[in-house]
Coordinates of C-alpha atoms and ligand atoms in Angstrom, one line a residue:
M24 CA 18.3 27.2 71.9
F25 CA 16.2 25.1 69.5
A26 CA 17.2 22.4 67.0
R27 CA 17.8 24.1 63.7
P28 CA 15.8 22.1 60.9
L29 CA 12.8 23.9 62.1
A30 CA 12.6 27.1 60.0
R31 CA 10.1 25.4 57.7
A32 CA 8.0 24.4 61.0
A33 CA 8.3 28.0 61.9
R34 CA 6.3 29.1 58.9
A35 CA 4.0 26.1 59.2
G36 CA 3.2 27.3 62.7
R37 CA 2.2 30.7 61.4
T38 CA 0.2 29.2 58.5
S39 CA -1.5 26.9 61.0
A40 CA -2.3 29.7 63.4
R41 CA -3.7 31.9 60.7
R42 CA -5.8 29.0 59.3
F43 CA -7.0 28.1 62.7
A44 CA -7.8 31.5 63.9
S45 CA -9.8 32.2 60.8
S46 CA -11.6 28.8 60.5
S47 CA -12.4 28.3 64.2
T48 CA -14.1 30.6 66.8
S49 CA -14.2 27.9 69.5
V50 CA -12.4 28.0 72.7
A51 CA -10.4 24.8 71.9
G52 CA -9.6 26.4 68.5
S53 CA -8.6 29.9 69.8
R54 CA -6.4 28.3 72.5
L55 CA -4.6 26.2 70.0
A56 CA -4.3 29.3 67.7
T57 CA -2.6 31.0 70.7
R58 CA -0.1 28.2 71.1
L59 CA 0.7 28.2 67.5
T60 CA 1.0 31.9 67.2
L61 CA 3.3 31.8 70.1
A62 CA 5.1 29.0 68.5
A63 CA 5.5 30.9 65.2
A64 CA 7.0 33.9 67.3
G65 CA 9.6 31.7 68.8
A66 CA 8.5 29.3 71.6
A67 CA 6.0 28.9 74.2
V68 CA 6.4 26.8 77.4
I69 CA 3.1 25.4 78.4
A70 CA 2.7 22.7 81.1
G71 CA 6.5 21.9 80.8
T72 CA 6.2 21.3 77.2
T73 CA 7.8 23.6 74.9
Y74 CA 5.9 24.3 71.7
A75 CA 8.4 25.8 69.2
F76 CA 8.3 25.5 65.3
L77 CA 6.2 22.5 65.1
P78 CA 6.1 21.1 61.4
Q79 CA 3.1 21.7 59.4
A80 CA 0.3 19.6 60.6
H81 CA -0.9 17.0 58.0
A82 CA -4.2 18.2 56.3
D83 CA -5.3 14.4 56.2
A84 CA -5.7 13.4 60.0
S85 CA -7.2 10.1 59.2
R86 CA -3.8 8.6 57.9
I87 CA -3.1 5.0 59.3
T88 CA 0.2 3.2 59.9
K89 CA 1.2 -0.1 58.7
A90 CA -0.1 -1.4 61.9
G91 CA -3.4 0.0 61.4
E92 CA -3.1 2.8 64.1
R93 CA -4.7 6.1 63.2
I94 CA -2.1 8.9 62.7
I95 CA -2.9 11.9 64.9
T96 CA -1.2 15.4 64.5
L97 CA -0.5 17.6 67.3
E98 CA -3.0 19.8 65.9
E99 CA -5.8 17.5 66.0
L100 CA -4.4 16.4 69.7
G101 CA -4.4 20.0 70.8
K102 CA -8.2 20.0 70.3
H103 CA -8.9 17.4 72.8
W104 CA -7.9 19.3 76.0
Q105 CA -11.2 19.6 77.9
A106 CA -13.2 17.4 80.3
G107 CA -15.5 15.2 78.3
S108 CA -13.0 15.2 75.4
L109 CA -9.5 14.7 76.8
W110 CA -6.7 13.0 75.1
V111 CA -3.0 12.7 76.2
A112 CA 0.0 11.4 74.2
V113 CA 2.4 9.2 76.0
D114 CA 5.5 7.5 74.2
G115 CA 4.0 8.6 70.8
K116 CA 0.6 7.1 71.4
V117 CA -2.6 8.9 71.9
Y118 CA -5.1 7.9 74.7
D119 CA -8.6 9.0 75.4
V120 CA -8.7 9.9 79.2
S121 CA -12.1 11.5 79.0
E122 CA -13.7 8.5 81.2
F123 CA -10.6 7.8 83.0
A124 CA -10.0 11.1 84.1
N125 CA -13.0 10.8 86.5
V126 CA -11.2 8.0 88.5
H127 CA -7.7 8.8 87.9
P128 CA -5.9 8.1 91.2
G129 CA -3.8 11.2 90.5
G130 CA -6.9 13.3 90.1
L131 CA -8.4 15.1 87.1
R132 CA -6.6 18.5 87.4
I133 CA -3.4 17.1 86.4
L134 CA -4.9 15.5 83.3
L135 CA -6.5 18.8 82.4
E136 CA -3.4 20.4 82.8
N137 CA -1.8 18.1 80.4
G138 CA -4.7 17.1 78.1
G139 CA -4.3 17.8 74.3
R140 CA -0.5 17.5 74.7
D141 CA 2.4 15.1 74.8
A142 CA 3.1 14.3 78.5
T143 CA 5.8 11.6 78.1
K144 CA 8.3 12.9 80.3
L145 CA 6.1 13.9 83.1
F146 CA 4.2 10.6 82.9
H147 CA 7.2 8.4 83.3
A148 CA 8.7 10.5 86.1
I149 CA 5.4 9.7 88.1
H150 CA 4.4 6.3 86.9
P151 CA 6.0 2.9 87.3
P152 CA 6.4 1.0 84.1
N153 CA 3.5 -1.1 82.8
T154 CA 0.9 1.5 84.4
I155 CA -0.9 2.0 81.2
K156 CA -0.9 -1.7 80.2
K157 CA -2.9 -2.2 83.5
Y158 CA -5.5 0.1 82.3
T159 CA -5.8 -0.8 78.6
K160 CA -9.6 -1.0 78.8
Q161 CA -10.1 2.3 80.7
V162 CA -7.7 4.2 78.6
P163 CA -8.3 3.4 75.0
C164 CA -5.6 4.5 72.5
V165 CA -7.2 6.2 69.6
G166 CA -3.9 6.5 67.7
V167 CA -0.4 7.3 67.2
I168 CA 1.4 10.9 66.8
D169 CA 2.6 12.1 63.4
P170 CA 6.1 10.4 63.5
E171 CA 7.5 13.6 61.8
E172 CA 6.0 15.8 64.6
L173 CA 7.0 13.3 67.2
A174 CA 10.7 13.7 66.0
V175 CA 10.6 17.5 66.4
L176 CA 9.1 17.0 70.0
A177 CA 11.9 14.8 70.7
S178 CA 14.6 17.2 69.5
Q179 CA 13.3 20.2 71.6
R180 CA 15.0 21.7 74.6
S181 CA 13.7 24.2 77.0
A182 CA 15.3 27.1 78.8
E183 CA 14.7 24.7 81.7
D184 CA 16.6 22.0 80.3
D185 CA 19.6 24.3 79.6
R186 CA 19.4 25.6 83.2
I187 CA 19.5 22.1 84.6
E188 CA 22.3 21.1 82.6
T189 CA 24.5 23.9 83.5
A190 CA 23.8 23.3 87.0
R191 CA 24.8 19.6 86.7
R192 CA 27.8 20.3 85.0
S193 CA 28.9 22.8 87.6
L194 CA 28.1 20.3 90.4
F195 CA 31.1 19.2 92.5
G196 CA 31.6 15.7 93.6
V197 CA 29.3 14.5 96.6
D198 CA 32.5 14.6 98.9
S199 CA 31.9 18.8 98.6
V200 CA 28.6 18.0 100.7
V201 CA 29.1 18.7 104.4
G202 CA 25.5 18.7 105.9
L203 CA 22.3 17.5 104.7
S204 CA 21.0 21.1 104.0
D205 CA 23.6 21.2 101.1
F206 CA 21.7 18.6 99.2
E207 CA 18.6 21.0 99.3
R208 CA 20.6 23.9 98.0
Y209 CA 21.9 22.0 95.1
A210 CA 18.6 20.1 94.3
K211 CA 16.8 23.7 94.0
D212 CA 19.0 24.2 90.9
L213 CA 19.0 20.8 89.5
L214 CA 15.1 20.1 89.5
P215 CA 12.6 21.3 87.1
L216 CA 10.5 24.0 88.8
H217 CA 7.4 21.7 88.9
A218 CA 9.4 19.1 90.9
W219 CA 10.9 21.6 93.2
A220 CA 7.4 22.8 93.7
Y221 CA 6.0 19.2 94.5
Y222 CA 9.0 18.2 96.8
S223 CA 9.7 21.5 98.8
T224 CA 6.4 23.1 99.6
G225 CA 3.9 22.7 102.5
A226 CA 0.2 23.2 103.2
D227 CA -1.4 26.8 103.2
T228 CA 1.1 29.1 104.9
E229 CA 3.6 26.2 105.6
G230 CA 3.3 27.0 109.4
A231 CA 3.5 23.2 110.1
L232 CA 6.5 22.9 107.6
A233 CA 8.4 25.6 109.3
E234 CA 7.6 24.5 112.8
N235 CA 8.7 20.8 112.2
T236 CA 12.4 22.0 112.1
A237 CA 12.0 25.0 114.5
I238 CA 11.0 22.9 117.3
F239 CA 14.3 21.2 117.5
R240 CA 15.9 24.6 118.2
R241 CA 14.0 24.9 121.3
I242 CA 15.2 21.6 122.7
F243 CA 18.6 21.7 124.3
F244 CA 20.8 18.9 125.4
R245 CA 22.3 18.4 129.0
P246 CA 25.5 16.8 128.2
R247 CA 27.4 14.5 130.8
I248 CA 31.1 14.3 131.1
M249 CA 33.9 12.5 132.4
R250 CA 32.6 9.2 130.8
D251 CA 34.4 6.7 128.8
V252 CA 32.9 7.4 125.2
H253 CA 35.6 5.7 123.2
D254 CA 33.6 2.9 121.7
V255 CA 30.2 4.0 120.3
D256 CA 27.6 2.0 118.7
T257 CA 25.1 3.6 116.6
S258 CA 23.1 1.0 115.4
T259 CA 19.5 -0.2 116.4
E260 CA 17.1 -2.7 115.5
F261 CA 13.3 -2.3 114.9
L262 CA 10.4 -4.4 113.5
G263 CA 13.0 -7.4 113.2
V264 CA 15.3 -5.2 111.0
K265 CA 18.9 -4.1 111.9
S266 CA 19.7 -0.6 111.1
S267 CA 23.2 1.0 111.2
I268 CA 21.8 4.3 112.5
P269 CA 18.4 5.0 114.3
V270 CA 17.1 6.4 110.8
Y271 CA 15.0 5.0 107.9
V272 CA 13.8 6.4 104.6
A273 CA 10.3 7.8 104.9
P274 CA 8.0 7.2 102.0
T275 CA 8.0 9.9 99.5
A276 CA 6.0 9.8 96.2
R277 CA 7.4 10.7 92.7
N278 CA 11.2 10.4 93.2
G279 CA 11.6 10.1 89.4
L280 CA 10.6 13.7 89.1
G281 CA 14.3 14.5 89.9
Q282 CA 16.4 11.6 88.5
P283 CA 15.8 9.0 86.1
E284 CA 16.3 5.8 88.5
G285 CA 13.7 7.3 91.0
E286 CA 13.3 5.3 94.3
V287 CA 15.7 2.7 93.0
A288 CA 18.6 5.1 93.8
V289 CA 17.5 5.3 97.2
T290 CA 17.3 1.5 97.6
R291 CA 20.9 1.3 96.5
G292 CA 22.1 4.0 98.8
A293 CA 20.0 2.6 101.7
G294 CA 21.3 -0.8 101.0
A295 CA 25.0 0.2 101.0
T296 CA 24.6 1.8 104.3
G297 CA 22.3 -0.5 106.0
I298 CA 19.1 1.6 106.6
F299 CA 15.5 0.7 105.9
Q300 CA 13.5 2.2 103.4
V301 CA 9.8 2.5 103.1
L302 CA 8.3 3.0 99.3
S303 CA 5.6 5.2 98.7
H304 CA 2.3 3.6 97.3
Y305 CA 2.7 6.4 94.7
A306 CA 6.4 5.8 94.0
S307 CA 7.8 6.3 90.4
R308 CA 9.3 2.6 90.7
S309 CA 7.4 -0.4 91.6
L310 CA 8.1 -2.5 94.5
D311 CA 9.3 -5.3 92.2
E312 CA 12.0 -3.0 90.7
V313 CA 13.0 -1.7 94.0
K314 CA 13.3 -5.1 95.5
A315 CA 15.4 -6.2 92.4
A316 CA 17.9 -3.3 93.2
A317 CA 18.0 -4.4 97.1
R318 CA 20.8 -6.1 98.5
E319 CA 20.1 -9.6 99.9
G320 CA 18.3 -9.4 103.0
Q321 CA 17.7 -5.6 102.6
Q322 CA 13.9 -5.3 103.7
I323 CA 11.6 -2.6 102.1
G324 CA 8.5 -1.5 103.9
W325 CA 5.5 -0.3 101.6
Q326 CA 3.2 2.4 102.3
L327 CA -0.5 2.3 101.6
Y328 CA -3.0 5.0 100.7
L329 CA -6.3 3.4 101.6
N330 CA -8.6 3.8 98.5
P331 CA -12.2 4.4 98.8
D332 CA -12.8 1.2 97.0
R333 CA -11.3 -1.3 99.4
E334 CA -11.2 -4.0 96.7
R335 CA -8.6 -1.8 95.1
S336 CA -6.8 -1.6 98.5
R337 CA -6.8 -5.2 99.0
E338 CA -5.3 -5.8 95.4
A339 CA -2.6 -3.3 96.2
I340 CA -1.8 -4.7 99.5
E341 CA -1.7 -8.3 97.9
D342 CA 0.6 -7.1 95.2
A343 CA 2.8 -5.5 97.9
V344 CA 2.8 -8.7 99.9
A345 CA 3.6 -11.0 96.7
A346 CA 6.5 -8.8 95.8
G347 CA 7.9 -9.0 99.2
A348 CA 7.1 -5.9 101.4
H349 CA 8.5 -6.3 104.8
S350 CA 5.7 -4.2 106.5
I351 CA 2.6 -2.1 105.5
W352 CA 2.7 1.4 106.6
I353 CA -0.8 3.0 106.4
T354 CA -1.0 6.6 105.9
A355 CA -3.8 8.2 108.1
D356 CA -3.4 11.8 107.6
T357 CA -4.3 12.2 104.0
V358 CA -8.2 11.7 104.0
T359 CA -8.0 14.3 101.8
L360 CA -5.0 16.2 100.0
G361 CA -3.7 19.5 102.0
K362 CA -4.1 22.8 100.1
R363 CA -0.6 23.2 98.9
E364 CA -0.6 26.8 98.1
T365 CA 2.9 27.5 97.3
E366 CA 2.9 24.2 95.0
R367 CA 0.1 25.8 93.1
R368 CA 1.6 29.1 92.6
L369 CA 5.2 27.8 91.5
N370 CA 3.2 25.4 89.2
A371 CA 1.5 28.5 87.9
E372 CA 4.7 29.7 87.0
A373 CA 5.9 26.6 85.8
N374 CA 3.1 26.0 83.6
P375 CA 1.4 29.2 82.5
A376 CA -2.3 29.1 81.9
P377 CA -3.3 29.1 78.3
N378 CA -3.8 32.6 76.9
G379 CA -2.5 34.1 80.1
K380 CA -5.9 33.6 81.8
P381 CA -6.0 31.9 85.1
L382 CA -7.2 28.5 85.2
S383 CA -10.8 27.9 84.7
R384 CA -12.9 26.5 87.8
E385 CA -12.9 23.2 86.0
R386 CA -9.0 23.0 85.6
Q387 CA -8.8 23.8 89.4
R388 CA -11.3 21.3 90.5
F389 CA -9.7 18.1 91.7
G390 CA -12.8 15.6 90.8
F391 CA -12.5 12.0 91.9
S392 CA -9.7 11.4 94.8
A393 CA -8.0 8.1 95.4
H394 CA -7.9 9.2 99.1
D395 CA -10.4 7.8 101.3
T396 CA -12.5 10.2 103.4
R397 CA -13.9 7.0 105.4
M398 CA -11.0 5.6 107.2
S399 CA -11.5 4.1 110.6
W400 CA -9.4 2.0 113.4
D401 CA -10.7 -1.1 111.9
D402 CA -8.7 -0.6 108.8
I403 CA -6.1 -2.0 110.9
A404 CA -7.6 -5.3 111.0
F405 CA -8.5 -5.0 107.3
V406 CA -4.9 -4.4 106.3
R407 CA -3.7 -7.2 108.6
K408 CA -6.1 -9.7 107.0
H409 CA -4.6 -9.2 103.6
A410 CA -1.0 -9.1 104.9
P411 CA -0.9 -11.9 107.4
G412 CA 2.3 -12.0 109.6
L413 CA 3.5 -8.5 108.4
P414 CA 4.0 -5.7 110.8
V415 CA 1.1 -2.9 110.3
I416 CA 2.3 0.4 111.0
V417 CA 0.0 3.7 111.3
K418 CA 1.9 6.8 109.7
G419 CA 0.6 10.3 110.3
V420 CA -0.3 10.4 114.0
G421 CA -0.9 13.9 115.2
A422 CA -2.1 13.8 118.8
W423 CA -1.0 11.6 121.8
E424 CA -4.5 10.3 122.2
D425 CA -4.2 8.6 118.6
V426 CA -1.0 6.7 119.8
V427 CA -3.0 5.2 122.4
L428 CA -5.6 4.3 120.1
A429 CA -3.3 2.7 117.7
Y430 CA -1.8 0.7 120.3
K431 CA -5.3 -0.5 121.7
Y432 CA -6.1 -1.6 118.0
G433 CA -3.1 -3.6 117.4
A434 CA -0.7 -1.6 115.3
D435 CA 2.9 -2.8 115.6
A436 CA 4.0 0.9 115.5
V437 CA 3.0 4.4 114.8
V438 CA 4.7 7.4 112.9
L439 CA 4.3 10.7 114.6
S440 CA 4.1 12.8 111.5
N441 CA 2.3 15.7 109.9
H442 CA 3.4 14.7 106.3
G443 CA 6.2 16.8 106.3
G444 CA 3.9 19.9 107.0
R445 CA 2.0 19.0 103.7
Q446 CA -1.4 18.5 105.2
L447 CA -2.9 20.2 107.8
D448 CA -1.4 23.5 108.3
F449 CA -0.2 24.1 111.9
A450 CA -0.7 20.5 112.9
Q451 CA 1.7 20.2 115.8
P452 CA 5.2 19.3 115.2
P453 CA 5.8 15.3 115.7
M454 CA 8.3 16.4 118.4
K455 CA 5.7 18.1 120.3
V456 CA 3.5 15.1 120.0
L457 CA 6.4 13.0 121.4
Y458 CA 6.7 15.3 124.2
D459 CA 2.9 14.9 124.8
V460 CA 3.2 11.2 124.9
N461 CA 6.0 11.4 127.5
K462 CA 3.6 13.6 129.7
N463 CA 0.3 11.6 129.2
A464 CA 1.0 8.3 128.0
P465 CA 4.4 6.9 128.9
Q466 CA 3.0 3.4 129.3
V467 CA 3.2 3.1 125.5
L468 CA 6.9 4.1 125.2
H469 CA 9.8 1.5 125.0
R470 CA 7.3 -1.4 124.7
K471 CA 8.6 -4.5 122.9
N472 CA 5.5 -4.9 120.6
F473 CA 4.9 -1.4 119.9
N474 CA 7.4 1.2 118.4
I475 CA 7.0 4.9 117.9
F476 CA 8.7 6.5 114.9
L477 CA 8.7 10.1 114.3
D478 CA 9.4 12.0 110.9
G479 CA 9.4 15.7 109.9
G480 CA 12.0 18.3 110.0
V481 CA 14.6 15.9 111.1
R482 CA 17.9 17.4 109.4
T483 CA 20.9 16.8 111.7
G484 CA 22.2 13.7 113.9
T485 CA 21.4 16.0 116.9
D486 CA 17.9 16.1 115.8
V487 CA 17.9 12.2 115.8
L488 CA 19.1 12.0 119.3
K489 CA 16.6 14.5 120.5
A490 CA 13.8 12.2 119.3
L491 CA 15.4 9.1 120.7
C492 CA 15.8 10.8 124.2
L493 CA 12.0 11.1 124.1
G494 CA 11.4 7.5 123.2
A495 CA 11.4 7.3 119.5
T496 CA 12.7 4.0 118.2
A497 CA 13.9 5.4 114.9
V498 CA 13.0 8.6 112.8
G499 CA 12.3 9.1 109.2
L500 CA 13.7 11.6 106.7
G501 CA 11.8 12.5 103.6
R502 CA 13.1 15.2 101.7
P503 CA 16.7 15.0 102.6
F504 CA 16.9 11.6 100.7
I505 CA 15.1 13.0 97.6
Y506 CA 17.4 15.9 97.3
A507 CA 20.6 13.6 98.0
A508 CA 19.6 11.3 95.3
T509 CA 18.6 14.3 92.9
G510 CA 22.4 15.4 93.0
W511 CA 24.2 12.0 93.2
G512 CA 21.7 9.2 92.8
S513 CA 22.7 6.4 95.3
D514 CA 26.0 8.1 96.0
G515 CA 24.1 11.0 97.4
V516 CA 22.0 8.8 99.5
E517 CA 25.0 7.0 100.9
K518 CA 26.7 10.3 101.7
A519 CA 23.5 11.6 103.7
V520 CA 23.6 8.4 105.7
Q521 CA 27.4 8.7 106.2
L522 CA 26.8 12.2 107.4
L523 CA 24.1 11.4 109.8
E524 CA 26.0 8.7 111.2
E525 CA 29.1 10.8 111.6
E526 CA 26.9 13.5 113.5
I527 CA 25.2 10.9 115.6
T528 CA 28.6 9.4 116.7
I529 CA 29.7 13.1 117.7
G530 CA 26.6 13.8 119.5
M531 CA 26.6 10.7 121.4
Q532 CA 30.2 11.1 122.5
L533 CA 29.6 14.9 123.5
L534 CA 26.5 13.8 125.4
G535 CA 28.0 11.1 127.3
V536 CA 26.6 8.0 125.7
T537 CA 27.9 5.0 123.9
R538 CA 24.8 3.1 122.9
V539 CA 21.3 4.6 121.5
D540 CA 19.4 2.6 124.2
Q541 CA 21.1 4.8 126.8
L542 CA 19.5 7.9 125.6
G543 CA 16.5 9.2 127.8
P544 CA 14.9 12.4 128.7
Q545 CA 17.5 13.2 131.3
Y546 CA 19.9 14.3 128.7
L547 CA 17.2 17.0 127.5
D548 CA 16.1 20.3 128.4
T549 CA 12.5 20.7 127.1
S550 CA 11.5 23.6 129.1
K551 CA 11.5 25.8 125.9
I552 CA 9.7 23.4 123.9
Ligands
HEM619 C1 -2.6 8.0 80.3 C2 -3.2 7.3 81.3 C3 -2.9 7.1 82.7 C4 -2.9 6.1 83.6 C5 -3.4 4.9 83.3 C6 -2.6 6.6 85.0 C7 -2.6 5.8 86.1 C8 -2.3 6.3 87.2 C9 -2.3 5.6 88.4 C10 -2.6 3.9 88.6 C11 -1.9 6.2 89.5 C12 -1.8 5.7 91.0 C13 -0.3 5.6 91.4 C14 0.1 4.2 91.3 O1 -0.8 3.2 91.7 O2 1.3 3.9 91.3 C15 -1.8 7.6 88.9 C16 -1.2 8.6 89.9 C17 -1.1 9.8 89.1 N1 -0.9 10.0 87.8 FE1 -1.5 8.9 86.3 N2 -2.4 8.0 84.8 C18 -2.3 8.4 83.5 C19 -1.9 9.6 83.0 C20 -1.5 10.6 83.8 C21 -0.7 11.9 83.0 C22 -0.8 12.0 81.5 C23 -0.4 12.4 84.3 C24 0.5 13.8 84.1 C25 1.1 14.0 83.3 C26 -0.6 11.8 85.3 C27 -0.2 12.2 86.5 C28 -0.5 11.6 87.7 C29 -0.2 11.9 89.1 C30 0.3 13.4 89.4 C31 -0.5 10.9 90.1 C32 -0.4 11.0 91.5 C33 0.8 10.4 92.0 C34 1.0 11.1 93.6 O3 0.1 11.6 94.1 O4 2.2 11.4 93.8 N3 -1.2 10.6 85.0 N4 -2.0 7.5 87.6
FMN620 C1 7.6 15.1 98.3 C2 7.0 14.3 99.2 C3 6.1 13.5 98.9 C4 5.6 12.6 100.1 N1 4.9 11.5 99.7 C5 4.3 10.6 100.5 C6 3.7 9.6 100.2 O1 3.7 9.2 99.1 N2 3.2 8.8 101.2 C7 3.4 9.2 102.8 O2 3.0 8.5 103.5 N3 4.0 10.3 103.0 C8 4.7 10.9 101.9 N4 5.2 12.1 102.4 C9 5.6 12.4 103.7 C10 6.8 11.8 104.3 O3 6.7 10.4 104.4 C11 7.4 12.2 105.4 O4 6.2 12.3 106.3 C12 7.7 13.6 105.2 O5 8.6 13.6 104.1 C13 8.7 14.0 106.6 O6 9.2 15.3 106.6 P1 10.6 15.8 106.0 O7 10.6 15.7 104.4 O8 10.7 17.0 106.7 O9 11.6 14.8 106.5 C14 5.8 12.8 101.2 C15 6.7 13.9 101.6 C16 7.2 14.7 100.6 C17 8.1 15.9 101.0

């Protein structure tokens, strides 16, 4: 499984482990010793990084390169894994993130999990290029990894790498996909466990996650017959954007965990099929990269997480405007992150705790959060001020009363959403919220200056039609596009849209309508909702 020229390294691992075990009784020392002992025995997979047969650590840790950078051994790096003395290696450089960890937008926990290690692969899957450059002052570079050890790290393969390669080799062409659920099935085999954990899971008991899809099964059609449905037009227009079907790509973070192009693959697929994409604030690719991959005239919305420091938010909004964002989608259901229990369990499996012990309290603690616990309706005006002329959408509305408030506060649209079941467990499914809007606030439906979008659990063309019958302008899909791109990049995204278009067309014909604006509540039986 591992590259061959490492027998010497195996011996070195044993030597280092012995030396460490006898010379150090510190926690850090015993943790490293454990790692090296495991390495000597064969391999240890820690935090997605395989430690196996590392070459002998250089005794002289203060060697410097020709460029004057200090050479740091993996052994030395491994000592800096705790809050207060926390280093990570990215692209062969070692960064001291001890201070930055307390304000890292991704939180303290992930840095502690990856502290004292090479985190290159995961880092690039999460952050757009230039991230480190932007933070040079806060994240000092303390040296470079010993080149010999770096070469060994680069050559290592894990059991997971093998599993994914085998799955990819046996993957059929994209035309073998006949429904969106196929993408999910394939993606599970193609993704590293930590990525599957991040994408697929929901909050707490996953009640909201399950109910998002389940509710569609309790809504039935009342099809009408003996009508001419020969020519069907599935297209629509919203926020000044034409769309081939009433579907858009909901913003999802970290698309780069599953395939190297990340969100750019989605952009290409969306461009080829004529649908709109909203890019996440925490996308793996920057808005500049996404815009560069977009077709002429292809519009991209940008999603914003409000930062407790509004200056940071102002900068982020202005950057997005400068990069050509079509609209700003404020996510309002994320004042704090939901407790994603299944994700934590799967991550513990993917990323065993050192010494087999559970994570310490410190490692479980989140610390600083880039999410703002002090949002208010006035933030709509704040965003508008810094994105003049752009549509402002409030995403994450979970009760009909807040739809009315968003309208009053001048939002151009809302997204009924519970964040794909990842935030408040048992937050009612967006389809129920839409149903409540019909009952309690029909005056905000079908307005020229106010759109209602919905996302969560939409998996088929008939789901889309049900939402439109209740007055949604268009619906967003999150996970299906991630999974489609995981298997086949932009071709997967194209295929997903084609499947939805086919299903919407068939559904409209069988329902007795030829244009999406003909859809209405008269086509539904919601008595079992
Ligand atoms: C080395 C210096 C690092 C810097 C300067 C840095 C910077 C950032 C920034 C600016 C964000 C916000 C995302 C954005 O604005 O695009 C972020 C988010 C994040 N970072 Fe880092 N980061 C660093 C290291 C790491 C490492 C080593 C990891 C883990 C391997 C990590 C994991 C994350 C995660 C999980 C998020 C949150 C993304 C989300 O919520 O989806 N970061 N980081
Ligand atoms: C992996 C993942 C990451 C997400 N990241 C974001 C995000 O960065 N910003 C945001 O507003 N919503 C985010 N969401 C929520 C989606 O925008 C959307 O509400 C949800 O995925 C819809 O549910 P679905 O996945 O069942 O289609 C994310 C959802 C998932 C599954």
